[in-house]
Amino acid sequence: MLRPEILSPAGDPQKLRIALEYGADAVYASVASFSLRTRSAREFDLSSFEEAIAYTHEKGKKFYATINAFPFNGQIEPLKRHIQTISKFKPDAFIIATPGVMSLAKEIAPEIEIHLSTQANVMNYLDAKLYHEMGAKRIVVAREMSLKDVIKIKELVPTLDIEIFVHGSMCFAYSGRCLVSAVQTGRQSNRGSCANDCRFKYELYAKNPESNTLFRLEEDPEGGTHIMNSKDLNLSAHIDEIIKSGVVDSLKIEGRTKSEYYAACATRAYKMAVDDAMSGKFDAKIYTAELNTLKNRGFTDGYLVSRPFERTDTQNHTSSLEEGTHQVHAISEDGEWFKCKFKIIPNEIYEVVAPLGFSIQNSKNEIGEVFNENGKIWLKFSKIETKKGKILDEIHSGNENEFRSVAKLCKFSFLRKEI
């Protein structure tokens, strides 16, 4: 079976390191120019972007640079300079959305692969073949595409790599082609500054043009007012089926603007799913439970296995955000000292979230104890000791002091508790 690549979002240098630590085979990121995620792209300047690419390569992993915005005429010359600059850092591919920018990139940096962005809306083998002939090594297919159509493309264009989204935010509009943000706030989604207006609450009104009477439509209390809010994509239960199709080269996780824990948890869950599918031990309940720990908008398996017109569960009309099953309480960047993300209280038991394969022996000392139970690692503090040697009764997220771990854990370990 073809083992697909796990491609994770790198919203900033820290999330990049976390994604790689938790099992990503590749990451994608950008600087602020010419990207559809300008907010996360601002987390990198040219220097840190170059360092991020070098760090990823040191880890033996791949780095894809996104240049997937839609430029106007006045931006072409700056775009040329941008491609020239980024190409010197030697990313493994450019993610590009338009034929013109593809052509420009091939002219300036022919040695760097082109991956066609999902924004290009490839839905059939004719378009896939044409883009491949134009120089695209890989296409990121539209989220609306079915697995049957992906299989057909691979059959007819076998040298083309195919990448699919498996997790993350879904757009209410067709493949992100939305004007609501531009109309309401002047922020253009296809130039990287979407205001996520589809996540807002809305009230519905009716107007009589003859009398100019305006009245609000009363809604069923269960109906909700988040009328454009899409649930989040979650294809973890279908990874076995996707791998067995033999046509998908890369599994992409959306979420450059999401949390450090999201980067860790989502990457870890899909690595677990891929590992288990490859070894014949696939169990969807495990990955579903893990991903349910994340904050989300409700989950849907989208359109890969069901046609859009067959779906009735892709919208969440009552809320734009739902709490996950767990709360993250702390993170340790080096495995020895924690930073509080919520609250830590002595004698409370916290679950340790670490990269797959990490193990530790049961131990107990004056700081607390760490122990294994039911296949998980748990930690309990007897006391909270800061780096400055101060002993605290408890610690909350507003306190910036790092505090000592009970035992040496791996880098970027998290502590969480079920809500």
Short mmCIF file of C-alpha atoms in Angstrom, two decimals:
data_model
loop_
_atom_site.label_atom_id
_atom_site.label_comp_id
_atom_site.label_asym_id
_atom_site.label_seq_id
_atom_site.Cartn_x
_atom_site.Cartn_y
_atom_site.Cartn_z
CA MET A 1 0.00 0.00 0.00
CA LEU A 2 1.07 3.57 -0.70
CA ARG A 3 1.85 5.30 2.59
CA PRO A 4 0.60 8.89 2.33
CA GLU A 5 2.53 11.84 3.64
CA ILE A 6 1.12 13.65 6.70
CA LEU A 7 1.21 17.38 5.92
CA SER A 8 0.71 19.68 8.90
CA PRO A 9 0.20 23.45 9.26
CA ALA A 10 3.09 25.55 10.55
CA GLY A 11 1.44 28.73 11.80
CA ASP A 12 4.63 29.97 13.44
CA PRO A 13 8.12 28.61 14.22
CA GLN A 14 6.92 26.99 17.46
CA LYS A 15 3.99 25.19 15.81
CA LEU A 16 6.33 24.03 13.06
CA ARG A 17 8.65 22.38 15.59
CA ILE A 18 5.68 20.83 17.39
CA ALA A 19 4.17 19.40 14.18
CA LEU A 20 7.49 17.83 13.21
CA GLU A 21 7.96 16.43 16.72
CA TYR A 22 4.49 14.86 16.65
CA GLY A 23 4.98 13.04 13.36
CA ALA A 24 4.45 15.35 10.38
CA ASP A 25 6.30 14.26 7.26
CA ALA A 26 6.00 17.76 5.83
CA VAL A 27 4.78 21.21 6.85
CA TYR A 28 3.46 24.24 4.98
CA ALA A 29 3.83 27.92 5.84
CA SER A 30 4.42 31.35 4.36
CA VAL A 31 5.60 34.85 5.04
CA ALA A 32 3.04 37.66 4.89
CA SER A 33 3.22 38.36 1.17
CA PHE A 34 1.03 36.54 -1.36
CA SER A 35 -0.48 33.99 1.02
CA LEU A 36 -4.12 33.20 1.83
CA ARG A 37 -3.32 33.21 5.56
CA THR A 38 -1.80 36.61 6.18
CA ARG A 39 -2.40 36.45 9.95
CA SER A 40 -0.29 33.34 10.49
CA ALA A 41 2.14 34.43 7.77
CA ARG A 42 3.05 37.49 9.85
CA GLU A 43 4.54 35.09 12.41
CA PHE A 44 7.47 34.59 10.02
CA ASP A 45 9.88 37.16 8.68
CA LEU A 46 12.35 36.25 5.94
CA SER A 47 15.05 35.31 8.44
CA SER A 48 12.88 33.01 10.56
CA PHE A 49 11.33 31.55 7.39
CA GLU A 50 14.75 30.58 6.09
CA GLU A 51 15.59 29.09 9.49
CA ALA A 52 12.31 27.15 9.51
CA ILE A 53 13.06 25.57 6.13
CA ALA A 54 16.59 24.65 7.24
CA TYR A 55 15.30 23.18 10.53
CA THR A 56 12.70 21.10 8.68
CA HIS A 57 15.35 19.73 6.33
CA GLU A 58 17.64 18.92 9.27
CA LYS A 59 14.80 16.75 10.57
CA GLY A 60 14.66 14.95 7.22
CA LYS A 61 11.21 16.38 6.50
CA LYS A 62 9.77 18.57 3.71
CA PHE A 63 8.70 22.21 3.68
CA TYR A 64 6.16 23.70 1.27
CA ALA A 65 5.95 27.47 0.85
CA THR A 66 2.49 28.86 0.12
CA ILE A 67 2.23 31.56 -2.56
CA ASN A 68 -1.44 30.95 -3.24
CA ALA A 69 -3.05 34.40 -3.26
CA PHE A 70 -4.55 35.92 -6.41
CA PRO A 71 -2.34 38.87 -7.44
CA PHE A 72 -3.44 42.04 -9.24
CA ASN A 73 -1.40 43.60 -12.05
CA GLY A 74 0.29 46.01 -9.68
CA GLN A 75 1.60 43.12 -7.60
CA ILE A 76 3.37 41.18 -10.34
CA GLU A 77 6.77 42.82 -9.95
CA PRO A 78 6.77 42.44 -6.13
CA LEU A 79 5.64 38.83 -6.65
CA LYS A 80 8.65 38.18 -8.91
CA ARG A 81 10.98 39.50 -6.22
CA HIS A 82 9.18 37.42 -3.59
CA ILE A 83 9.58 34.18 -5.56
CA GLN A 84 13.24 34.97 -6.20
CA THR A 85 13.85 35.53 -2.48
CA ILE A 86 11.94 32.50 -1.20
CA SER A 87 13.48 30.19 -3.82
CA LYS A 88 16.94 30.90 -2.36
CA PHE A 89 15.80 29.22 0.88
CA LYS A 90 15.15 26.00 -1.10
CA PRO A 91 11.66 24.96 -0.01
CA ASP A 92 10.60 21.59 -1.40
CA ALA A 93 7.63 23.08 -3.27
CA PHE A 94 5.61 26.19 -3.90
CA ILE A 95 1.84 25.95 -3.33
CA ILE A 96 0.31 28.11 -6.08
CA ALA A 97 -3.29 28.80 -7.13
CA THR A 98 -3.13 30.38 -10.59
CA PRO A 99 -1.63 29.39 -13.97
CA GLY A 100 0.12 32.73 -14.35
CA VAL A 101 1.93 32.45 -11.02
CA MET A 102 2.81 28.84 -11.87
CA SER A 103 4.43 30.01 -15.09
CA LEU A 104 6.30 32.75 -13.26
CA ALA A 105 7.61 30.33 -10.64
CA LYS A 106 8.77 27.84 -13.27
CA GLU A 107 10.64 30.65 -15.03
CA ILE A 108 12.31 32.01 -11.89
CA ALA A 109 12.92 28.77 -9.93
CA PRO A 110 12.49 25.76 -12.26
CA GLU A 111 14.15 23.46 -9.73
CA ILE A 112 11.34 23.86 -7.16
CA GLU A 113 8.22 21.70 -7.45
CA ILE A 114 4.82 23.27 -8.04
CA HIS A 115 1.85 22.08 -5.97
CA LEU A 116 -1.46 23.39 -7.24
CA SER A 117 -3.54 24.93 -4.44
CA THR A 118 -7.06 23.75 -3.67
CA GLN A 119 -8.09 27.30 -4.64
CA ALA A 120 -7.65 26.26 -8.27
CA ASN A 121 -10.77 24.08 -7.80
CA VAL A 122 -9.60 21.00 -9.69
CA MET A 123 -12.59 18.65 -9.92
CA ASN A 124 -11.84 16.44 -12.95
CA TYR A 125 -9.10 14.67 -14.87
CA LEU A 126 -9.12 17.18 -17.76
CA ASP A 127 -8.09 20.06 -15.50
CA ALA A 128 -5.71 17.84 -13.55
CA LYS A 129 -3.99 16.69 -16.74
CA LEU A 130 -3.72 20.24 -18.08
CA TYR A 131 -2.16 21.60 -14.88
CA HIS A 132 0.21 18.63 -14.77
CA GLU A 133 1.32 19.35 -18.33
CA MET A 134 1.85 22.98 -17.31
CA GLY A 135 4.26 21.87 -14.60
CA ALA A 136 2.28 20.99 -11.48
CA LYS A 137 3.86 17.99 -9.76
CA ARG A 138 0.93 17.75 -7.34
CA ILE A 139 -2.64 18.99 -7.10
CA VAL A 140 -4.48 19.70 -3.87
CA VAL A 141 -7.96 18.67 -4.95
CA ALA A 142 -11.08 20.64 -4.10
CA ARG A 143 -12.72 19.64 -0.83
CA GLU A 144 -15.93 18.97 -2.78
CA MET A 145 -14.34 16.13 -4.76
CA SER A 146 -15.25 12.48 -4.14
CA LEU A 147 -12.76 9.68 -3.65
CA LYS A 148 -14.13 8.01 -6.80
CA ASP A 149 -13.15 11.08 -8.81
CA VAL A 150 -9.71 11.17 -7.16
CA ILE A 151 -9.21 7.52 -8.19
CA LYS A 152 -10.23 8.39 -11.77
CA ILE A 153 -7.71 11.24 -11.93
CA LYS A 154 -4.92 8.98 -10.72
CA GLU A 155 -5.85 6.31 -13.26
CA LEU A 156 -5.69 8.77 -16.15
CA VAL A 157 -2.79 10.92 -14.88
CA PRO A 158 -0.68 8.38 -12.94
CA THR A 159 2.45 10.56 -12.64
CA LEU A 160 0.52 13.31 -10.84
CA ASP A 161 0.71 13.44 -7.03
CA ILE A 162 -2.61 13.98 -5.27
CA GLU A 163 -3.11 15.74 -1.94
CA ILE A 164 -6.41 15.88 -0.06
CA PHE A 165 -7.58 17.81 2.98
CA VAL A 166 -8.45 15.46 5.84
CA HIS A 167 -8.99 17.82 8.77
CA GLY A 168 -9.77 21.42 9.67
CA SER A 169 -12.03 24.34 8.91
CA MET A 170 -14.52 24.09 6.04
CA CYS A 171 -15.66 27.10 4.01
CA PHE A 172 -19.35 27.81 3.51
CA ALA A 173 -18.59 28.90 -0.05
CA TYR A 174 -17.44 26.66 -2.87
CA SER A 175 -13.74 25.94 -2.30
CA GLY A 176 -13.23 29.24 -0.54
CA ARG A 177 -14.57 31.45 -3.33
CA CYS A 178 -16.40 33.84 -1.00
CA LEU A 179 -17.19 37.57 -1.17
CA VAL A 180 -19.08 37.98 2.13
CA SER A 181 -16.00 39.20 4.00
CA ALA A 182 -15.14 41.68 1.25
CA VAL A 183 -18.72 43.05 1.15
CA GLN A 184 -19.16 43.40 4.93
CA THR A 185 -15.70 44.39 6.14
CA GLY A 186 -13.60 45.12 3.06
CA ARG A 187 -11.35 42.15 3.87
CA GLN A 188 -10.85 39.98 0.81
CA SER A 189 -10.76 36.25 1.47
CA ASN A 190 -8.92 35.40 -1.74
CA ARG A 191 -6.13 37.77 -0.88
CA GLY A 192 -5.57 36.29 2.56
CA SER A 193 -7.57 38.49 4.90
CA CYS A 194 -10.93 36.72 5.35
CA ALA A 195 -12.80 38.00 8.43
CA ASN A 196 -14.69 34.70 8.83
CA ASP A 197 -18.06 36.45 8.53
CA CYS A 198 -19.71 33.07 7.95
CA ARG A 199 -19.06 32.27 11.62
CA PHE A 200 -21.15 35.20 12.89
CA LYS A 201 -24.70 35.16 14.20
CA TYR A 202 -27.30 36.58 11.81
CA GLU A 203 -30.89 37.73 12.17
CA LEU A 204 -33.33 37.34 9.28
CA TYR A 205 -35.70 40.15 8.23
CA ALA A 206 -38.50 40.49 5.67
CA LYS A 207 -39.40 43.75 3.93
CA ASN A 208 -42.57 44.75 2.08
CA PRO A 209 -41.41 46.99 -0.83
CA GLU A 210 -44.86 48.61 -1.16
CA SER A 211 -45.23 49.79 2.42
CA ASN A 212 -41.53 49.72 3.31
CA THR A 213 -42.44 47.67 6.38
CA LEU A 214 -39.55 45.71 7.88
CA PHE A 215 -40.01 42.96 10.42
CA ARG A 216 -37.77 40.35 11.97
CA LEU A 217 -38.46 36.70 11.24
CA GLU A 218 -38.79 34.72 14.43
CA GLU A 219 -36.80 31.51 14.35
CA ASP A 220 -37.27 28.15 15.93
CA PRO A 221 -35.09 28.24 19.09
CA GLU A 222 -33.44 25.02 17.91
CA GLY A 223 -32.79 26.46 14.46
CA GLY A 224 -29.98 28.75 15.47
CA THR A 225 -28.64 31.93 13.91
CA HIS A 226 -25.26 30.72 12.62
CA ILE A 227 -26.82 30.17 9.22
CA MET A 228 -23.56 30.04 7.24
CA ASN A 229 -21.37 28.19 9.75
CA SER A 230 -19.80 25.01 8.38
CA LYS A 231 -18.71 22.19 10.63
CA ASP A 232 -15.05 21.20 10.66
CA LEU A 233 -13.77 18.47 8.39
CA ASN A 234 -12.70 15.23 10.08
CA LEU A 235 -11.80 12.28 7.85
CA SER A 236 -9.94 10.28 10.50
CA ALA A 237 -12.51 7.47 10.36
CA HIS A 238 -11.87 7.05 6.62
CA ILE A 239 -8.06 6.96 6.58
CA ASP A 240 -8.02 3.18 6.11
CA GLU A 241 -10.33 3.49 3.09
CA ILE A 242 -8.28 6.36 1.66
CA ILE A 243 -5.01 4.44 1.97
CA LYS A 244 -6.51 1.30 0.44
CA SER A 245 -7.56 3.33 -2.60
CA GLY A 246 -3.85 3.66 -3.36
CA VAL A 247 -4.20 7.05 -5.02
CA VAL A 248 -3.61 9.67 -2.30
CA ASP A 249 -0.03 10.85 -1.81
CA SER A 250 -0.56 13.41 0.95
CA LEU A 251 -3.05 13.99 3.79
CA LYS A 252 -3.33 17.69 4.58
CA ILE A 253 -4.36 19.15 7.92
CA GLU A 254 -5.74 22.69 7.81
CA GLY A 255 -5.10 25.13 10.66
CA ARG A 256 -2.16 27.53 10.54
CA THR A 257 -3.98 29.98 12.83
CA LYS A 258 -4.95 27.34 15.39
CA SER A 259 -3.24 26.50 18.69
CA GLU A 260 -0.01 24.70 19.52
CA TYR A 261 -2.06 21.87 21.00
CA TYR A 262 -4.05 21.62 17.78
CA ALA A 263 -0.82 21.24 15.77
CA ALA A 264 0.29 18.47 18.12
CA CYS A 265 -2.99 16.64 18.61
CA ALA A 266 -4.18 16.64 14.99
CA THR A 267 -0.78 15.56 13.66
CA ARG A 268 -0.50 12.82 16.28
CA ALA A 269 -4.01 11.50 15.62
CA TYR A 270 -3.49 11.21 11.87
CA LYS A 271 -0.05 9.68 12.28
CA MET A 272 -1.66 7.09 14.57
CA ALA A 273 -4.40 6.46 12.01
CA VAL A 274 -1.91 6.04 9.15
CA ASP A 275 0.39 3.79 11.19
CA ASP A 276 -2.53 1.60 12.24
CA ALA A 277 -3.98 1.42 8.72
CA MET A 278 -0.61 0.36 7.32
CA SER A 279 -0.24 -2.37 9.97
CA GLY A 280 -3.83 -3.65 9.78
CA LYS A 281 -4.83 -2.37 13.24
CA PHE A 282 -7.10 0.51 12.21
CA ASP A 283 -9.65 1.53 14.87
CA ALA A 284 -11.58 4.72 14.05
CA LYS A 285 -12.84 5.15 17.63
CA ILE A 286 -9.31 5.88 18.87
CA TYR A 287 -8.67 8.77 16.47
CA THR A 288 -12.19 10.14 16.85
CA ALA A 289 -11.75 10.32 20.63
CA GLU A 290 -8.38 12.02 20.28
CA LEU A 291 -9.62 14.66 17.84
CA ASN A 292 -12.70 15.28 19.98
CA THR A 293 -10.35 16.74 22.61
CA LEU A 294 -9.89 19.76 20.32
CA LYS A 295 -12.13 22.80 20.22
CA ASN A 296 -14.19 22.56 17.05
CA ARG A 297 -17.39 23.64 15.28
CA GLY A 298 -18.77 20.14 15.28
CA PHE A 299 -17.34 17.57 12.87
CA THR A 300 -18.35 16.29 9.45
CA ASP A 301 -16.66 13.86 7.08
CA GLY A 302 -17.40 16.28 4.26
CA TYR A 303 -17.84 15.16 0.68
CA LEU A 304 -15.01 12.73 -0.04
CA VAL A 305 -17.18 9.67 0.65
CA SER A 306 -20.61 11.29 0.09
CA ARG A 307 -21.81 13.70 -2.57
CA PRO A 308 -22.69 17.23 -1.38
CA PHE A 309 -26.39 16.80 -2.22
CA GLU A 310 -26.48 13.67 -0.05
CA ARG A 311 -25.34 15.54 3.05
CA THR A 312 -27.55 17.11 5.71
CA ASP A 313 -25.04 17.40 8.57
CA THR A 314 -22.35 19.76 7.32
CA GLN A 315 -23.63 22.94 9.04
CA ASN A 316 -23.64 23.95 12.70
CA HIS A 317 -26.44 26.50 13.04
CA THR A 318 -26.30 26.91 16.82
CA SER A 319 -22.67 27.71 17.59
CA SER A 320 -19.49 28.81 15.85
CA LEU A 321 -17.31 27.08 18.45
CA GLU A 322 -17.72 24.05 20.68
CA GLU A 323 -15.45 23.08 23.53
CA GLY A 324 -13.52 19.88 23.10
CA THR A 325 -13.64 17.07 25.62
CA HIS A 326 -10.36 18.16 27.25
CA GLN A 327 -8.73 21.32 28.53
CA VAL A 328 -5.00 21.89 28.01
CA HIS A 329 -3.40 22.91 31.30
CA ALA A 330 0.32 23.22 30.52
CA ILE A 331 3.04 22.80 27.89
CA SER A 332 6.73 21.99 28.26
CA GLU A 333 9.05 23.06 25.46
CA ASP A 334 12.07 21.17 26.81
CA GLY A 335 10.44 18.35 28.81
CA GLU A 336 11.78 19.69 32.11
CA TRP A 337 9.89 22.95 32.75
CA PHE A 338 6.22 23.65 32.14
CA LYS A 339 4.35 26.83 31.23
CA CYS A 340 0.81 27.05 32.55
CA LYS A 341 -1.97 27.31 29.95
CA PHE A 342 -4.97 27.04 32.31
CA LYS A 343 -4.32 25.99 35.90
CA ILE A 344 -2.23 23.45 37.79
CA ILE A 345 -3.21 22.33 41.28
CA PRO A 346 -1.24 19.93 43.51
CA ASN A 347 -2.69 16.42 43.90
CA GLU A 348 -4.76 16.75 40.70
CA ILE A 349 -4.03 14.10 38.05
CA TYR A 350 -3.17 15.27 34.50
CA GLU A 351 -2.75 13.25 31.34
CA VAL A 352 0.57 13.67 29.53
CA VAL A 353 0.25 14.16 25.76
CA ALA A 354 3.48 13.30 23.98
CA PRO A 355 4.59 12.16 20.51
CA LEU A 356 3.84 8.56 19.60
CA GLY A 357 6.46 6.13 20.86
CA PHE A 358 7.39 8.12 23.95
CA SER A 359 7.49 6.02 27.11
CA ILE A 360 8.59 6.65 30.68
CA GLN A 361 9.03 4.54 33.78
CA ASN A 362 6.82 5.09 36.82
CA SER A 363 8.59 7.37 39.27
CA LYS A 364 7.90 9.38 42.40
CA ASN A 365 9.85 12.19 44.07
CA GLU A 366 9.35 15.34 46.13
CA ILE A 367 7.80 17.15 43.14
CA GLY A 368 5.17 14.47 42.51
CA GLU A 369 4.75 11.28 40.54
CA VAL A 370 4.39 10.06 36.99
CA PHE A 371 2.79 6.73 36.17
CA ASN A 372 1.41 4.61 33.32
CA GLU A 373 -2.17 3.37 33.36
CA ASN A 374 -4.57 2.14 30.65
CA GLY A 375 -1.97 2.81 27.97
CA LYS A 376 -1.58 6.47 28.94
CA ILE A 377 0.93 8.51 30.94
CA TRP A 378 -0.35 10.45 33.96
CA LEU A 379 1.30 13.07 36.15
CA LYS A 380 0.47 14.43 39.60
CA PHE A 381 2.25 17.29 41.37
CA SER A 382 2.92 17.19 45.11
CA LYS A 383 4.19 20.74 44.92
CA ILE A 384 4.66 23.45 42.31
CA GLU A 385 8.23 24.73 42.21
CA THR A 386 9.12 27.60 39.87
CA LYS A 387 12.47 28.13 38.18
CA LYS A 388 13.21 30.79 40.78
CA GLY A 389 12.73 28.24 43.56
CA LYS A 390 9.41 29.61 44.77
CA ILE A 391 6.75 27.14 45.94
CA LEU A 392 3.20 27.96 44.84
CA ASP A 393 -0.14 26.69 46.15
CA GLU A 394 -1.38 26.59 42.55
CA ILE A 395 -0.59 28.30 39.26
CA HIS A 396 -2.84 29.87 36.62
CA SER A 397 -2.32 30.89 33.00
CA GLY A 398 -1.63 34.53 33.88
CA ASN A 399 1.51 33.47 35.76
CA GLU A 400 4.46 33.42 33.33
CA ASN A 401 6.80 31.55 35.70
CA GLU A 402 7.91 28.14 34.45
CA PHE A 403 7.58 25.28 36.95
CA ARG A 404 9.44 22.02 37.31
CA SER A 405 8.23 18.75 35.80
CA VAL A 406 8.06 15.64 37.98
CA ALA A 407 10.33 13.80 35.55
CA LYS A 408 12.12 14.40 32.26
CA LEU A 409 9.52 14.22 29.50
CA CYS A 410 9.98 14.73 25.76
CA LYS A 411 10.00 18.15 24.12
CA PHE A 412 6.61 19.80 23.65
CA SER A 413 4.74 17.61 26.11
CA PHE A 414 1.28 18.83 27.11
CA LEU A 415 -0.77 18.26 30.27
CA ARG A 416 -4.53 17.97 29.80
CA LYS A 417 -7.63 17.03 31.79
CA GLU A 418 -11.03 15.90 30.70
CA ILE A 419 -13.62 18.67 31.08
#
